Coordinates of C-alpha atoms (C1' of nucleotides) in Angstrom, one line a residue:
Chain Y
M1 CA -22.2 0.2 11.3
K2 CA -20.8 -2.2 8.2
E3 CA -21.9 -1.5 4.9
N4 CA -21.7 -3.3 1.5
T5 CA -19.8 -1.3 -1.3
P6 CA -20.5 -2.8 -4.6
T7 CA -17.8 -2.9 -7.1
E8 CA -18.1 -4.3 -10.3
P9 CA -15.3 -5.0 -13.2
K10 CA -16.4 -3.7 -16.7
A11 CA -15.0 -5.2 -19.6
S12 CA -15.3 -3.4 -22.9
L13 CA -14.2 0.0 -23.4
N14 CA -16.5 3.2 -24.3
F15 CA -15.4 5.3 -27.0
L16 CA -13.7 7.7 -24.4
E17 CA -11.6 4.9 -23.0
Q18 CA -10.5 3.7 -26.3
I19 CA -9.3 7.3 -27.2
I20 CA -7.4 7.2 -24.5
T21 CA -5.9 3.7 -24.7
N22 CA -4.8 4.7 -27.9
D23 CA -3.4 7.9 -27.2
L24 CA -1.7 6.3 -24.5
A25 CA -0.2 3.7 -26.6
S26 CA 1.1 6.0 -29.1
K27 CA 2.2 8.6 -26.6
S28 CA 0.6 11.4 -28.2
T29 CA -0.5 12.8 -25.1
G30 CA 3.1 12.3 -23.5
G31 CA 1.7 9.1 -22.0
K32 CA -0.5 11.3 -19.5
V33 CA -4.0 11.7 -19.1
H34 CA -5.3 14.9 -17.5
T35 CA -9.3 16.0 -17.3
R36 CA -10.9 18.6 -15.8
F37 CA -14.7 19.2 -14.8
P38 CA -15.5 22.9 -16.0
P39 CA -18.6 24.3 -14.3
E40 CA -20.2 27.8 -14.9
P41 CA -20.7 29.0 -11.4
N42 CA -24.0 30.5 -12.7
G43 CA -26.7 27.6 -11.4
Y44 CA -26.6 24.3 -9.3
L45 CA -25.3 21.2 -10.5
H46 CA -27.9 18.4 -11.8
I47 CA -27.6 15.0 -12.5
G48 CA -26.6 15.6 -16.1
H49 CA -23.7 17.2 -14.6
A50 CA -23.2 14.3 -12.5
K51 CA -22.7 12.5 -15.2
S52 CA -19.9 14.5 -16.8
I53 CA -18.2 14.7 -13.4
C54 CA -18.0 11.0 -12.9
L55 CA -16.7 10.7 -16.5
N56 CA -14.0 13.4 -16.2
F57 CA -12.9 12.4 -12.4
G58 CA -13.5 8.6 -13.1
L59 CA -11.3 8.7 -16.6
A60 CA -8.4 10.2 -14.6
Q61 CA -8.7 7.5 -11.8
K62 CA -9.0 4.5 -14.2
F63 CA -5.9 5.3 -16.3
N64 CA -3.7 7.4 -13.3
G65 CA -4.3 10.8 -14.2
K66 CA -5.7 13.6 -12.6
C67 CA -8.7 15.8 -12.8
N68 CA -9.0 19.7 -12.2
L69 CA -12.1 21.6 -11.2
R70 CA -12.1 24.4 -13.2
F71 CA -14.7 27.2 -12.5
D72 CA -15.5 28.6 -16.0
D73 CA -16.2 32.1 -14.7
T74 CA -15.6 34.7 -17.6
N75 CA -19.0 36.0 -17.5
P76 CA -19.1 38.7 -14.6
T77 CA -22.9 39.1 -14.8
R78 CA -23.7 35.7 -14.3
E79 CA -21.9 34.3 -12.0
E80 CA -21.6 34.3 -8.1
Q81 CA -19.5 33.1 -5.3
E82 CA -22.7 30.7 -4.3
Y83 CA -22.9 28.9 -6.7
V84 CA -19.0 28.0 -6.5
D85 CA -19.6 26.9 -3.0
S86 CA -22.8 24.8 -4.1
I87 CA -20.5 23.3 -6.9
K88 CA -17.6 22.3 -4.7
E89 CA -19.9 20.6 -2.1
D90 CA -21.4 18.8 -4.6
V91 CA -18.3 17.4 -6.1
R92 CA -16.6 16.3 -3.2
W93 CA -20.1 14.9 -1.7
L94 CA -20.0 12.9 -5.2
G95 CA -17.0 11.3 -4.1
F96 CA -14.3 13.1 -6.0
D97 CA -11.3 14.8 -4.8
W98 CA -9.3 17.8 -7.2
E99 CA -6.8 18.1 -4.2
D100 CA -5.0 21.5 -4.5
R101 CA -6.2 21.7 -8.5
E102 CA -9.0 24.2 -8.0
Y103 CA -8.7 26.6 -10.6
F104 CA -10.3 29.6 -12.1
A105 CA -10.7 30.8 -15.7
S106 CA -10.2 34.3 -14.0
D107 CA -7.2 33.3 -12.9
Y108 CA -5.9 33.1 -16.5
F109 CA -7.2 36.6 -17.9
E110 CA -3.6 38.7 -17.7
Q111 CA -2.2 35.3 -19.7
L112 CA -5.3 35.5 -22.1
Y113 CA -4.9 38.8 -22.6
E114 CA -1.0 38.3 -23.5
F115 CA -2.2 35.5 -26.1
A116 CA -4.5 38.0 -27.8
V117 CA -1.9 40.6 -27.9
Y118 CA 0.0 38.0 -29.9
L119 CA -2.4 37.3 -32.0
V120 CA -3.1 40.8 -33.0
K121 CA 0.6 41.2 -33.4
K122 CA 0.2 38.1 -35.9
G123 CA -2.5 40.0 -37.5
K124 CA -5.1 37.2 -36.7
A125 CA -6.9 39.6 -34.5
Y126 CA -8.6 43.2 -34.9
V127 CA -10.7 45.3 -33.1
C128 CA -14.0 45.8 -34.6
A129 CA -16.4 48.8 -33.8
M130 CA -19.7 47.2 -35.0
T131 CA -22.5 47.0 -32.7
A132 CA -23.9 43.7 -31.9
E133 CA -26.9 44.0 -34.0
E134 CA -24.5 44.8 -37.1
I135 CA -22.0 42.1 -36.2
S136 CA -24.8 39.9 -36.4
A137 CA -26.3 40.9 -39.6
H138 CA -22.8 40.7 -41.4
R139 CA -22.4 37.3 -39.6
G140 CA -25.0 35.5 -42.2
T141 CA -26.9 32.3 -41.5
P142 CA -25.6 28.6 -41.6
A143 CA -26.7 28.7 -45.4
I144 CA -25.7 32.3 -46.6
P145 CA -21.9 33.3 -46.1
G146 CA -21.1 36.8 -43.8
K147 CA -19.8 39.9 -45.1
E148 CA -16.2 41.0 -43.9
S149 CA -16.4 43.5 -41.2
P150 CA -15.3 47.5 -42.3
W151 CA -12.7 47.4 -39.4
R152 CA -11.1 43.9 -40.7
N153 CA -8.4 45.5 -42.1
R154 CA -7.3 48.2 -39.5
G155 CA -3.2 48.1 -39.3
V156 CA -1.4 46.1 -36.5
E157 CA -0.4 49.5 -34.6
E158 CA -3.9 50.7 -34.6
N159 CA -5.4 47.1 -33.1
L160 CA -2.9 47.1 -30.5
D161 CA -3.4 50.8 -29.7
L162 CA -7.5 50.0 -29.5
L163 CA -6.9 46.9 -27.4
D164 CA -4.7 48.4 -24.5
R165 CA -7.4 51.3 -24.8
M166 CA -10.2 48.7 -24.5
R167 CA -8.3 47.2 -21.3
K168 CA -8.0 50.5 -19.8
G169 CA -11.5 51.4 -19.9
E170 CA -11.6 54.3 -22.4
F171 CA -14.8 53.0 -24.5
P172 CA -18.1 51.9 -23.0
D173 CA -19.8 48.8 -22.9
G174 CA -20.3 47.4 -26.5
S175 CA -18.6 50.0 -28.7
H176 CA -15.8 47.3 -29.4
V177 CA -14.8 44.0 -29.3
L178 CA -12.0 42.2 -30.1
R179 CA -12.3 39.3 -32.9
A180 CA -10.3 36.6 -34.3
K181 CA -9.6 37.1 -38.0
I182 CA -10.2 33.8 -39.5
D183 CA -13.1 33.4 -42.5
M184 CA -16.3 34.9 -42.9
G185 CA -17.6 32.5 -45.3
S186 CA -16.6 29.5 -43.6
P187 CA -20.0 27.4 -43.6
N188 CA -19.0 27.0 -39.9
M189 CA -20.7 30.2 -38.2
H190 CA -18.1 30.0 -35.5
M191 CA -15.5 30.3 -37.7
R192 CA -16.9 33.4 -38.8
D193 CA -14.6 36.1 -36.8
P194 CA -15.8 34.8 -33.6
V195 CA -15.7 37.6 -30.7
M196 CA -12.7 37.3 -28.1
Y197 CA -13.3 39.8 -25.6
R198 CA -15.9 42.5 -24.9
I199 CA -16.0 45.3 -23.1
M200 CA -18.4 45.0 -19.7
H201 CA -17.6 47.2 -16.7
A202 CA -18.9 44.8 -14.1
H203 CA -17.7 43.6 -11.2
H204 CA -16.2 40.2 -11.1
H205 CA -16.7 37.8 -8.4
R206 CA -12.9 37.3 -7.8
T207 CA -10.8 39.8 -10.0
G208 CA -13.3 42.6 -8.7
D209 CA -13.1 45.8 -10.9
N210 CA -9.5 44.9 -12.4
W211 CA -10.8 44.1 -15.8
C212 CA -13.5 45.5 -18.1
I213 CA -13.0 43.2 -20.8
Y214 CA -13.6 39.7 -20.3
P215 CA -13.0 36.7 -22.5
M216 CA -15.6 34.8 -24.5
Y217 CA -16.0 31.2 -23.8
D218 CA -14.1 29.9 -27.4
W219 CA -11.4 32.1 -26.4
A220 CA -10.9 31.1 -22.8
H221 CA -11.7 27.8 -22.5
G222 CA -9.1 26.0 -25.0
Q223 CA -6.4 28.0 -23.6
S224 CA -7.4 27.1 -20.4
D225 CA -7.3 23.6 -21.0
Y226 CA -3.8 24.5 -22.2
I227 CA -2.6 26.6 -19.4
E228 CA -3.4 23.4 -17.1
G229 CA -1.9 20.5 -19.4
I230 CA -5.5 19.1 -19.9
T231 CA -4.6 16.3 -22.4
H232 CA -8.3 15.7 -22.9
S233 CA -11.1 18.0 -22.7
I234 CA -14.3 16.2 -22.5
C235 CA -17.4 18.3 -23.2
T236 CA -21.0 17.5 -24.4
L237 CA -22.3 17.5 -28.3
E238 CA -23.1 21.1 -28.6
F239 CA -19.7 22.0 -28.5
E240 CA -18.8 19.9 -31.6
V241 CA -19.1 22.8 -34.1
H242 CA -16.8 24.7 -31.8
R243 CA -14.1 22.0 -32.4
P244 CA -12.4 23.6 -35.2
L245 CA -12.4 27.2 -33.4
Y246 CA -11.0 25.3 -30.5
E247 CA -8.1 23.7 -32.3
W248 CA -7.6 27.2 -34.5
F249 CA -6.7 29.4 -31.3
L250 CA -4.3 26.8 -30.2
N251 CA -2.7 26.5 -33.4
A252 CA -2.7 30.4 -34.3
L253 CA -0.6 30.9 -30.8
D254 CA 2.1 28.6 -31.6
L255 CA 2.5 27.2 -28.6
P256 CA 5.4 25.1 -27.2
H257 CA 3.3 22.4 -25.3
L258 CA 1.8 19.5 -25.6
K259 CA -2.2 20.6 -26.8
P260 CA -5.2 19.5 -25.7
R261 CA -7.7 17.7 -27.6
Q262 CA -11.4 18.3 -27.6
I263 CA -14.0 15.0 -27.4
E264 CA -17.5 15.5 -27.2
F265 CA -20.2 13.1 -25.8
A266 CA -24.0 12.9 -25.4
R267 CA -25.6 14.6 -22.5
L268 CA -27.8 12.8 -20.5
N269 CA -31.3 12.9 -20.4
L270 CA -33.7 11.7 -18.2
T271 CA -37.4 10.9 -18.6
Y272 CA -40.2 12.6 -16.5
T273 CA -37.5 14.9 -15.9
V274 CA -36.3 18.2 -17.5
M275 CA -32.8 19.1 -17.2
S276 CA -32.4 22.5 -18.6
K277 CA -30.9 25.3 -16.2
R278 CA -33.4 27.8 -17.4
K279 CA -36.2 25.2 -17.0
L280 CA -35.2 23.9 -13.5
L281 CA -35.0 27.9 -12.5
S282 CA -38.8 28.8 -13.5
L283 CA -39.4 25.5 -11.4
V284 CA -37.9 27.7 -8.8
Q285 CA -38.9 31.0 -9.2
D286 CA -42.5 30.4 -10.2
K287 CA -42.9 28.2 -6.8
Q288 CA -43.5 25.0 -8.4
V289 CA -40.6 23.1 -5.9
K290 CA -39.7 24.6 -2.6
G291 CA -36.1 25.6 -4.1
W292 CA -32.9 24.4 -6.2
D293 CA -32.7 21.6 -3.6
D294 CA -36.2 20.6 -3.6
P295 CA -36.4 16.5 -3.4
R296 CA -38.1 16.8 -6.7
M297 CA -35.5 18.5 -8.3
P298 CA -32.7 16.5 -10.3
T299 CA -30.2 18.6 -9.1
I300 CA -27.1 17.1 -6.8
S301 CA -28.5 19.0 -4.0
G302 CA -32.4 17.7 -4.6
L303 CA -31.5 13.9 -4.9
R304 CA -29.0 14.4 -1.7
R305 CA -32.4 15.7 0.1
R306 CA -34.6 13.1 -1.9
G307 CA -32.2 10.3 0.0
Y308 CA -29.9 9.3 -3.4
T309 CA -26.6 8.5 -2.1
P310 CA -23.4 9.1 -3.9
A311 CA -22.6 5.8 -4.8
S312 CA -26.0 5.1 -6.3
I313 CA -25.5 8.3 -8.1
R314 CA -22.1 7.0 -9.5
M315 CA -23.4 3.2 -10.4
F316 CA -26.1 5.4 -12.3
A317 CA -23.6 7.0 -14.2
D318 CA -21.5 4.2 -14.9
R319 CA -24.8 2.3 -16.1
V320 CA -25.8 4.5 -18.6
G321 CA -22.6 4.5 -20.6
V322 CA -21.1 7.5 -22.8
A323 CA -21.6 7.7 -26.6
K324 CA -22.1 10.3 -28.9
R325 CA -25.9 9.6 -30.0
E326 CA -28.8 11.5 -28.3
N327 CA -30.4 9.3 -25.5
V328 CA -32.9 9.6 -23.0
I329 CA -32.6 7.2 -19.8
E330 CA -35.8 5.6 -18.2
V331 CA -35.7 7.1 -14.5
G332 CA -36.2 3.3 -13.6
L333 CA -32.4 2.8 -13.7
L334 CA -31.5 5.7 -11.5
E335 CA -34.4 4.1 -9.3
H336 CA -33.1 0.5 -9.9
C337 CA -29.7 2.2 -8.5
I338 CA -30.9 3.7 -5.4
R339 CA -32.7 0.5 -4.5
E340 CA -29.8 -1.5 -4.9
D341 CA -27.6 0.7 -2.6
L342 CA -30.1 1.2 0.1
N343 CA -31.4 -2.5 -0.2
K344 CA -27.7 -3.5 0.8
N345 CA -27.3 -0.8 3.3
A346 CA -30.2 0.7 5.2
P347 CA -31.5 -0.4 8.3
R348 CA -35.0 -1.7 8.1
A349 CA -38.0 0.2 10.4
M350 CA -41.7 -0.4 10.4
A351 CA -43.7 2.8 9.7
V352 CA -47.6 2.6 9.4
L353 CA -48.7 5.7 6.7
N354 CA -52.8 5.1 7.0
P355 CA -53.5 3.4 9.9
V356 CA -56.4 1.2 11.1
K357 CA -56.7 0.3 14.7
L358 CA -56.3 -3.8 15.2
I359 CA -56.7 -5.2 18.8
I360 CA -55.8 -8.8 19.6
D361 CA -58.5 -9.9 21.7
N362 CA -56.9 -12.9 23.7
Y363 CA -53.7 -10.7 24.0
P364 CA -53.6 -9.5 27.8
E365 CA -54.6 -6.3 28.5
G366 CA -51.1 -3.8 29.3
Q367 CA -48.9 -6.5 28.5
V368 CA -46.0 -5.2 26.3
E369 CA -43.3 -7.4 24.9
E370 CA -40.1 -5.9 23.5
M371 CA -39.7 -8.4 20.2
P372 CA -35.9 -8.6 18.3
A373 CA -36.0 -7.4 14.6
V374 CA -33.4 -7.9 12.4
I375 CA -31.6 -4.3 11.3
N376 CA -31.1 -5.7 8.0
P377 CA -31.3 -8.9 6.4
E378 CA -28.1 -8.4 4.0
L379 CA -26.1 -7.6 7.0
P380 CA -26.9 -9.8 9.4
E381 CA -23.9 -8.8 11.6
N382 CA -25.6 -5.7 12.3
G383 CA -27.9 -7.2 15.2
T384 CA -31.0 -6.2 15.9
R385 CA -33.3 -3.3 17.3
M386 CA -36.5 -4.1 19.7
V387 CA -39.9 -3.3 18.8
P388 CA -42.2 -3.1 21.5
F389 CA -45.8 -5.2 21.1
S390 CA -49.1 -4.9 22.5
R391 CA -52.7 -5.6 22.4
T392 CA -53.8 -2.7 20.6
L393 CA -51.7 -2.0 17.3
Y394 CA -51.6 0.0 14.0
I395 CA -51.6 -2.0 10.7
E396 CA -51.6 -0.3 7.1
R397 CA -55.6 0.4 6.2
E398 CA -54.7 -0.9 2.8
D399 CA -53.8 -4.4 4.2
F400 CA -57.3 -4.9 5.1
M401 CA -59.8 -6.0 2.6
E402 CA -63.5 -6.7 3.3
N403 CA -64.4 -8.7 0.2
P404 CA -60.8 -9.5 -1.1
P405 CA -59.6 -10.6 -4.6
K406 CA -58.4 -13.9 -5.0
K407 CA -54.9 -14.0 -4.3
F408 CA -55.0 -10.9 -1.8
F409 CA -52.4 -12.2 0.6
R410 CA -53.1 -9.9 3.5
L411 CA -55.9 -9.5 6.1
A412 CA -59.5 -9.9 5.5
P413 CA -62.5 -11.5 7.6
G414 CA -61.1 -15.1 8.9
A415 CA -58.0 -15.1 7.4
E416 CA -54.7 -15.8 9.2
V417 CA -51.4 -13.7 8.3
R418 CA -48.3 -13.4 10.6
L419 CA -47.4 -9.8 12.2
K420 CA -43.9 -9.7 11.1
Y421 CA -41.3 -10.3 14.1
A422 CA -44.3 -11.3 16.2
Y423 CA -47.6 -13.7 16.1
I424 CA -49.5 -14.8 13.5
I425 CA -53.1 -13.9 13.8
R426 CA -56.6 -14.4 12.5
C427 CA -59.2 -11.7 11.6
E428 CA -62.3 -12.3 13.6
H429 CA -64.8 -9.2 13.0
V430 CA -64.4 -5.5 12.4
V431 CA -65.8 -2.4 13.6
K432 CA -67.6 0.2 11.9
D433 CA -67.9 3.8 12.7
A434 CA -71.2 5.7 11.7
D435 CA -69.7 6.7 8.1
G436 CA -69.6 3.0 7.7
E437 CA -65.7 3.4 7.8
I438 CA -63.7 0.2 9.6
S439 CA -62.4 1.8 13.0
E440 CA -61.5 -1.7 14.4
I441 CA -60.1 -4.6 13.4
H442 CA -60.5 -7.7 16.1
C443 CA -58.0 -10.3 16.1
T444 CA -56.9 -13.5 17.8
Y445 CA -53.1 -14.5 18.0
F446 CA -51.7 -17.8 18.1
P447 CA -48.9 -17.6 20.9
E448 CA -47.0 -20.6 20.0
T449 CA -46.1 -18.8 16.8
R450 CA -44.1 -16.1 18.5
S451 CA -41.4 -15.2 15.6
G452 CA -38.5 -17.0 16.3
L453 CA -40.2 -20.4 17.9
P454 CA -40.6 -23.5 15.9
S455 CA -44.1 -23.7 14.3
D456 CA -45.8 -25.4 11.8
K457 CA -48.0 -22.8 10.8
K458 CA -47.8 -21.4 7.6
V459 CA -49.4 -18.0 6.5
K460 CA -48.9 -16.0 2.5
G461 CA -48.9 -12.8 4.3
T462 CA -46.8 -10.8 6.6
L463 CA -47.5 -7.4 7.9
H464 CA -45.7 -4.5 9.3
W465 CA -47.1 -2.9 12.4
V466 CA -46.6 -0.5 15.0
C467 CA -47.4 0.0 18.5
P468 CA -49.5 2.9 18.9
E469 CA -48.2 3.8 22.7
H470 CA -44.9 3.6 21.8
A471 CA -44.5 4.6 17.9
L472 CA -43.3 8.1 17.1
E473 CA -45.4 10.7 14.9
A474 CA -43.3 11.7 12.2
E475 CA -44.1 13.9 9.1
V476 CA -43.8 11.9 6.2
R477 CA -43.2 13.6 2.6
I478 CA -44.5 11.3 -0.4
Y479 CA -42.6 12.4 -3.3
D480 CA -43.5 11.0 -6.8
R481 CA -42.2 12.2 -10.2
L482 CA -42.1 16.1 -10.8
F483 CA -43.8 15.2 -14.1
S484 CA -46.5 13.0 -15.4
V485 CA -45.3 12.5 -19.0
P486 CA -42.0 10.7 -19.8
E487 CA -40.8 13.7 -22.1
P488 CA -42.0 16.6 -20.7
E489 CA -39.9 18.8 -23.0
E490 CA -42.1 17.6 -26.0
V491 CA -44.8 20.0 -26.3
E492 CA -46.5 21.8 -28.9
D493 CA -45.8 25.2 -30.0
G494 CA -47.5 27.6 -27.8
Q495 CA -47.5 24.9 -25.1
D496 CA -45.3 25.2 -22.0
F497 CA -43.6 22.2 -20.6
R498 CA -45.2 23.1 -17.2
M499 CA -48.5 21.7 -18.5
H500 CA -47.1 18.5 -17.7
L501 CA -46.3 19.0 -13.8
N502 CA -47.7 15.9 -11.8
P503 CA -50.0 17.3 -9.2
D504 CA -49.5 14.4 -7.1
S505 CA -45.7 14.8 -6.8
L506 CA -46.1 15.7 -3.1
K507 CA -48.0 14.3 -0.3
V508 CA -47.6 15.0 3.2
V509 CA -48.9 12.9 5.7
K510 CA -48.7 11.9 9.4
A511 CA -47.5 8.3 10.1
W512 CA -46.0 5.9 13.0
V513 CA -43.1 4.6 13.1
E514 CA -41.5 2.2 15.5
P515 CA -39.2 4.1 18.5
Y516 CA -35.6 3.0 17.6
V517 CA -35.8 5.5 14.8
G518 CA -35.7 8.5 17.4
D519 CA -32.6 9.5 17.5
A520 CA -31.2 9.2 14.2
T521 CA -30.0 12.4 12.5
A522 CA -31.1 14.6 9.0
G523 CA -29.2 12.3 6.3
Q524 CA -30.1 9.1 7.6
H525 CA -31.8 6.4 5.5
Y526 CA -34.2 3.4 6.3
Q527 CA -36.1 0.9 4.5
F528 CA -39.6 1.1 5.6
E529 CA -40.5 -2.5 5.5
R530 CA -42.9 -3.5 2.7
N531 CA -42.9 0.0 1.8
G532 CA -40.3 2.1 0.4
Y533 CA -36.7 4.3 1.2
Y534 CA -36.9 6.9 3.4
V535 CA -34.7 9.4 4.8
I536 CA -34.7 12.0 7.5
D537 CA -35.1 15.8 6.0
P538 CA -33.0 18.6 7.3
D539 CA -36.2 19.8 8.5
S540 CA -36.4 17.2 11.2
K541 CA -36.3 18.0 14.9
T542 CA -36.0 16.4 18.1
G543 CA -40.1 15.9 18.5
H544 CA -40.7 16.5 15.0
L545 CA -39.4 13.5 12.8
V546 CA -39.7 14.6 9.0
F547 CA -39.1 12.0 6.7
N548 CA -38.6 11.8 2.6
R549 CA -39.9 9.1 0.5
T550 CA -36.4 8.2 -1.9
V551 CA -38.3 5.9 -3.7
P552 CA -40.8 3.3 -3.2
L553 CA -40.2 -0.6 -3.0
R554 CA -40.7 -2.4 -6.1
D555 CA -44.6 -3.9 -6.0
S556 CA -45.5 -6.7 -8.1
W557 CA -48.7 -6.6 -6.2
T558 CA -50.3 -3.4 -7.2
K559 CA -49.0 -4.0 -10.6
V560 CA -51.3 -7.3 -10.8
E561 CA -54.1 -5.4 -9.7
K562 CA -53.7 -1.9 -12.1
N563 CA -53.2 -4.7 -15.1
K564 CA -56.9 -6.0 -14.3
Chain A
rU1 C1' -31.3 25.2 -50.6
rG2 C1' -24.9 25.2 -46.2
rU3 C1' -21.8 22.3 -42.4
rC4 C1' -20.5 18.9 -38.8
rC5 C1' -22.5 14.7 -35.6
rU6 C1' -25.4 10.2 -35.0
rG7 C1' -28.8 6.1 -36.5
rU8 C1' -28.2 -1.6 -33.0
rG9 C1' -34.2 -5.4 -28.4
rG10 C1' -39.0 -1.0 -25.0
rU11 C1' -34.6 2.1 -23.0
rG12 C1' -29.4 2.4 -23.0
rU13 C1' -24.6 0.7 -23.6
rA14 C1' -21.5 -3.1 -25.9
rA15 C1' -19.7 -6.6 -30.0
rU16 C1' -11.0 -7.0 -28.5
rU17 C1' -11.4 -3.7 -35.3
rG18 C1' -14.9 -7.9 -41.1
rG19 C1' -16.2 -14.6 -38.6
rC20 C1' -23.9 -14.8 -38.4
rA21 C1' -25.7 -9.6 -32.0
rA22 C1' -23.8 -9.9 -25.7
rC23 C1' -24.8 -7.1 -20.9
rA24 C1' -27.8 -3.8 -17.8
rC25 C1' -32.3 -1.9 -16.6
rG26 C1' -37.2 -3.0 -17.8
rU27 C1' -41.1 -6.5 -19.5
rC28 C1' -43.4 -11.9 -18.7
rU29 C1' -42.7 -17.2 -16.1
rG30 C1' -41.6 -20.0 -12.1
rA31 C1' -39.2 -21.4 -7.3
rC32 C1' -37.9 -19.1 -2.6
rU33 C1' -39.6 -15.8 1.2
rC34 C1' -41.6 -14.1 8.8
rU35 C1' -40.8 -7.5 3.6
rG36 C1' -46.2 -9.4 -2.6
rA37 C1' -38.7 -6.4 -1.1
rA38 C1' -34.2 -8.7 -2.2
rU39 C1' -32.2 -13.7 -4.1
rC40 C1' -32.3 -17.5 -7.8
rA41 C1' -33.7 -20.3 -12.1
rG42 C1' -35.7 -19.3 -16.9
rA43 C1' -38.5 -16.6 -21.2
rA44 C1' -39.7 -13.0 -24.7
rA45 C1' -37.8 -9.4 -27.2
rA46 C1' -33.3 -6.3 -32.3
rG47 C1' -31.1 -9.2 -37.5
rU48 C1' -28.4 -4.0 -36.6
rC49 C1' -32.5 2.9 -40.7
rC50 C1' -32.8 1.9 -46.1
rA51 C1' -31.3 0.3 -51.0
rG52 C1' -27.1 -1.4 -53.8
rG53 C1' -21.6 -2.6 -53.9
rU54 C1' -16.4 -5.1 -52.2
rU55 C1' -15.7 -9.9 -50.0
rC56 C1' -15.9 -17.0 -48.6
rG57 C1' -18.3 -13.7 -45.3
rA58 C1' -20.2 -7.0 -43.2
rC59 C1' -23.3 -3.8 -37.1
rC60 C1' -18.5 -2.8 -38.9
rC61 C1' -15.4 -1.0 -45.4
rC62 C1' -17.7 1.8 -50.0
rU63 C1' -21.5 4.6 -52.7
rG64 C1' -26.6 6.6 -53.0
rG65 C1' -31.1 7.7 -49.9
rC66 C1' -33.6 8.6 -45.4
rA67 C1' -34.5 10.0 -40.7
rG68 C1' -32.9 12.6 -36.1
rG69 C1' -29.8 16.2 -33.6
rA70 C1' -26.5 20.5 -33.5
rC71 C1' -24.7 25.5 -35.3
rA72 C1' -27.1 32.4 -37.1
rA73 C1' -25.4 35.3 -27.8
rC74 C1' -20.7 40.8 -27.2
rC75 C1' -23.9 33.1 -22.9
rA76 C1' -21.4 28.7 -21.5

RNA sequence: UGUCCUGUGGUGUAAUUGGCAACACGUCUGACUCUGAAUCAGAAAAGUCCAGGUUCGACCCCUGGCAGGACAACCA
């Protein structure tokens, strides 16, 4: 089937594009742009990472450069192959290609070690035997300068020997570290002799037991960027204070080639959402959600299962923009992006989620008509599907009111509406059960108003419907926002963000859907007309359809009602 | 009582570098409609954190405040 692919030109440049444009003009990066997306494989990617992925790969695309995928795997105690796999799947799913440039910081361990030896020989690094607690105590606070380590002025030969023995495994964890010799009095904490290597006798997912010393982030990252020929190393704001250190290492190494430059941007925040890995993990562990790919999670795998498309997420990343100021994006924008994509591309179907029986008294018993229905009015060339119509139907319970308010365009005693793709009907009377609940709505139909026939008869409302005889039963999972307040992380001391969990974030209902969706497979999107966008969940099996609600249609009627 | 970063409609991002603020989402009207969707037309909404200064002219430059954020893992 044909699909709509939205593209939009962008006039002005964001601050990253401006920097790159200038660098290109001045040839300061050799006329090249080379970025990287550097996840640590210790968890699942979320929508915030998607922003970074779109930024890094997008910038490379826009300026005819390249973008690497690099796993920042310098801490063997937290990282696993499982995460490497999920990250690759997510980046690929988002639509980006790192070609053969799949790298791991752990590939550079040997090179990094040689760099470290160089710094030791230059007198710019030393082995320190203080405990973690002592180092911490000596470091001071942001407002109070630190004190120098007693080991700071050891000779080069001794440092070399100690470093060598650290690598060989002669020392237990925590007994020594290699530190850069910078300035314990620096107002920047990160410059107070930062740790470069720590001893960890741990098995690494890629290097196995080859190493028992592992580089710290600050020591590994910039040098990895350099090794890969990265020109613009784009990261989030919290690394801003690390930049002097990033540059210090690169300078101290007296490197022959072009040095990368670190540029920071403000991370994504979303209303009604938490984004920190720790908090997301706690939701999984406490079983508040069913896993990392629960459709309520802001993880890429969760959004995918929810029914978000790669195009919608890319569009979102484009529209939120990039800057250096803290921001909180309204989820409404994300929802708008998926609606825009799905409106243009998702086939329509009729589904009734909360049925009430409707009987057309003057329609021949036993007769079934196949009504042609447009698959997608935005893509008329995709044709029509046939929907069976009969004397007894299901319509949505909320589409009928015995005592309707004014401007209620739906069904009510004496009122006329169109059944979409079929006939105009008039409600004659209702039948109630013992509890006073409406069990049948009786109507008459006007044969000359059959869809497609010329008829002057006009009605204000159009209802969707389903024929119980032919409809398929389905499980529908109606998802809503996971949190009930815009900023769930804003809690008072002693309170927990989980107090803001939305108790109604998932409702499971039984529904009836028209037959033509029957042979669709997991991941297929639909618009249930007048209701919302849905996607077939991987749990779906033949004979047991499962749909997830991605997002409801905009609804100005219930909005009007609510505002009363 | 340290260092660094950031302050533009409700939200986010612009203003081609000093020429009286634009776009998107949202909101509100109205049109159209066999989806109360989509689409189309229109409106309200900031005078750019504050106070000075430079200038014919400041969101943009200078000075001083104020507010918010980041930084004290052998995490990334």
